[in-house]
Amino acid sequence: MDENRMNEMTKSSERLIALIRSLPESEVDKILFLVEGTRIGSAAAEQAAKATA
């Protein structure tokens, strides 16, 4: 990954963090729930892919 792309990703991450911090706690909880579910789903899919390989 080149330096420009890394800088873009860092800026995007910083904007996303600022946005999340500006939300009410109940909305942040919903986002964290979705992120955690996505992470668990990704890990399960990865394990399934390894098992079938």
Coordinates of N, CA and C in Angstrom, one line a residue:
M1 N 0.9 -1.2 0.0 CA 0.0 0.0 0.0 C 0.9 1.2 0.0
D2 N 0.6 2.2 -0.9 CA 1.4 3.4 -1.0 C 1.1 4.4 0.1
E3 N 2.0 5.3 0.3 CA 1.9 6.3 1.4 C 0.6 7.1 1.3
N4 N 0.3 7.5 0.0 CA -0.9 8.4 -0.2 C -2.2 7.6 0.3
R5 N -2.3 6.4 -0.1 CA -3.4 5.5 0.3 C -3.5 5.4 1.8
M6 N -2.4 5.2 2.4 CA -2.3 5.1 3.9 C -2.8 6.4 4.6
N7 N -2.4 7.5 4.0 CA -2.8 8.8 4.6 C -4.3 9.0 4.4
E8 N -4.8 8.6 3.3 CA -6.3 8.7 3.0 C -7.0 7.8 4.0
M9 N -6.6 6.6 4.3 CA -7.2 5.7 5.2 C -7.2 6.3 6.6
T10 N -6.0 6.9 7.0 CA -5.9 7.5 8.3 C -6.9 8.6 8.5
K11 N -7.0 9.5 7.5 CA -7.9 10.6 7.6 C -9.3 10.1 7.6
S12 N -9.7 9.1 6.9 CA -11.0 8.6 6.9 C -11.3 8.0 8.3
S13 N -10.4 7.3 8.9 CA -10.5 6.7 10.2 C -10.7 7.8 11.2
E14 N -10.0 8.9 11.1 CA -10.1 10.0 12.1 C -11.4 10.6 12.0
R15 N -11.9 10.8 10.7 CA -13.3 11.4 10.6 C -14.4 10.5 11.1
L16 N -14.2 9.2 10.9 CA -15.2 8.2 11.4 C -15.2 8.2 13.0
I17 N -14.0 8.3 13.6 CA -13.9 8.3 15.0 C -14.6 9.6 15.6
A18 N -14.3 10.7 14.9 CA -14.9 12.0 15.4 C -16.4 11.9 15.3
L19 N -16.9 11.3 14.2 CA -18.4 11.2 14.0 C -19.0 10.3 15.1
I20 N -18.4 9.2 15.3 CA -18.9 8.2 16.4 C -18.9 8.9 17.7
R21 N -17.8 9.6 18.0 CA -17.8 10.3 19.3 C -18.8 11.4 19.5
S22 N -19.4 11.9 18.4 CA -20.4 13.0 18.4 C -21.8 12.4 18.6
L23 N -21.9 11.1 18.5 CA -23.3 10.4 18.6 C -23.7 10.2 20.0
P24 N -25.0 10.0 20.2 CA -25.4 9.6 21.6 C -24.9 8.2 21.9
E25 N -24.8 7.9 23.2 CA -24.2 6.6 23.6 C -25.0 5.5 23.0
S26 N -26.4 5.6 23.0 CA -27.2 4.5 22.5 C -26.9 4.2 21.0
E27 N -26.6 5.2 20.2 CA -26.2 5.0 18.8 C -24.9 4.3 18.7
V28 N -23.9 4.7 19.6 CA -22.6 4.1 19.6 C -22.7 2.6 19.9
D29 N -23.6 2.3 20.9 CA -23.8 0.9 21.2 C -24.2 0.1 20.0
K30 N -25.1 0.7 19.2 CA -25.6 0.0 18.1 C -24.5 -0.3 17.1
I31 N -23.7 0.7 16.9 CA -22.5 0.6 15.9 C -21.6 -0.4 16.4
L32 N -21.2 -0.4 17.7 CA -20.3 -1.4 18.2 C -20.9 -2.8 18.1
F33 N -22.2 -3.0 18.3 CA -22.8 -4.3 18.1 C -22.7 -4.8 16.7
L34 N -22.9 -3.9 15.7 CA -22.8 -4.2 14.3 C -21.3 -4.6 13.9
V35 N -20.4 -3.8 14.4 CA -19.0 -4.1 14.2 C -18.6 -5.4 14.7
E36 N -19.0 -5.7 16.0 CA -18.6 -6.9 16.6 C -19.2 -8.1 15.8
G37 N -20.5 -8.0 15.4 CA -21.1 -9.0 14.7 C -20.4 -9.3 13.4
T38 N -20.0 -8.2 12.7 CA -19.3 -8.3 11.4 C -18.0 -9.0 11.6
R39 N -17.3 -8.7 12.7 CA -16.0 -9.3 13.0 C -16.1 -10.8 13.3
I40 N -17.1 -11.1 14.1 CA -17.4 -12.5 14.4 C -17.7 -13.3 13.1
G41 N -18.6 -12.7 12.3 CA -19.0 -13.3 11.0 C -17.8 -13.5 10.1
S42 N -17.0 -12.5 10.0 CA -15.8 -12.7 9.1 C -14.9 -13.8 9.6
A43 N -14.7 -13.9 10.9 CA -13.8 -14.9 11.5 C -14.4 -16.3 11.2
A44 N -15.7 -16.4 11.3 CA -16.4 -17.7 11.1 C -16.3 -18.1 9.6
A45 N -16.4 -17.1 8.7 CA -16.3 -17.4 7.3 C -14.9 -17.8 7.0
E46 N -13.9 -17.2 7.6 CA -12.5 -17.5 7.4 C -12.3 -19.0 7.8
Q47 N -12.8 -19.3 9.0 CA -12.6 -20.7 9.5 C -13.3 -21.7 8.6
A48 N -14.5 -21.4 8.1 CA -15.2 -22.3 7.2 C -14.4 -22.4 5.9
A49 N -13.8 -21.4 5.4 CA -13.0 -21.4 4.2 C -11.8 -22.3 4.4
K50 N -11.2 -22.2 5.5 CA -10.0 -23.1 5.8 C -10.4 -24.5 5.9
A51 N -11.6 -24.8 6.5 CA -12.1 -26.2 6.7 C -12.4 -26.8 5.4
T52 N -12.8 -26.0 4.4 CA -13.2 -26.6 3.1 C -12.1 -26.6 2.1
A53 N -11.0 -26.0 2.5 CA -9.8 -25.9 1.5 C -9.0 -27.2 1.5

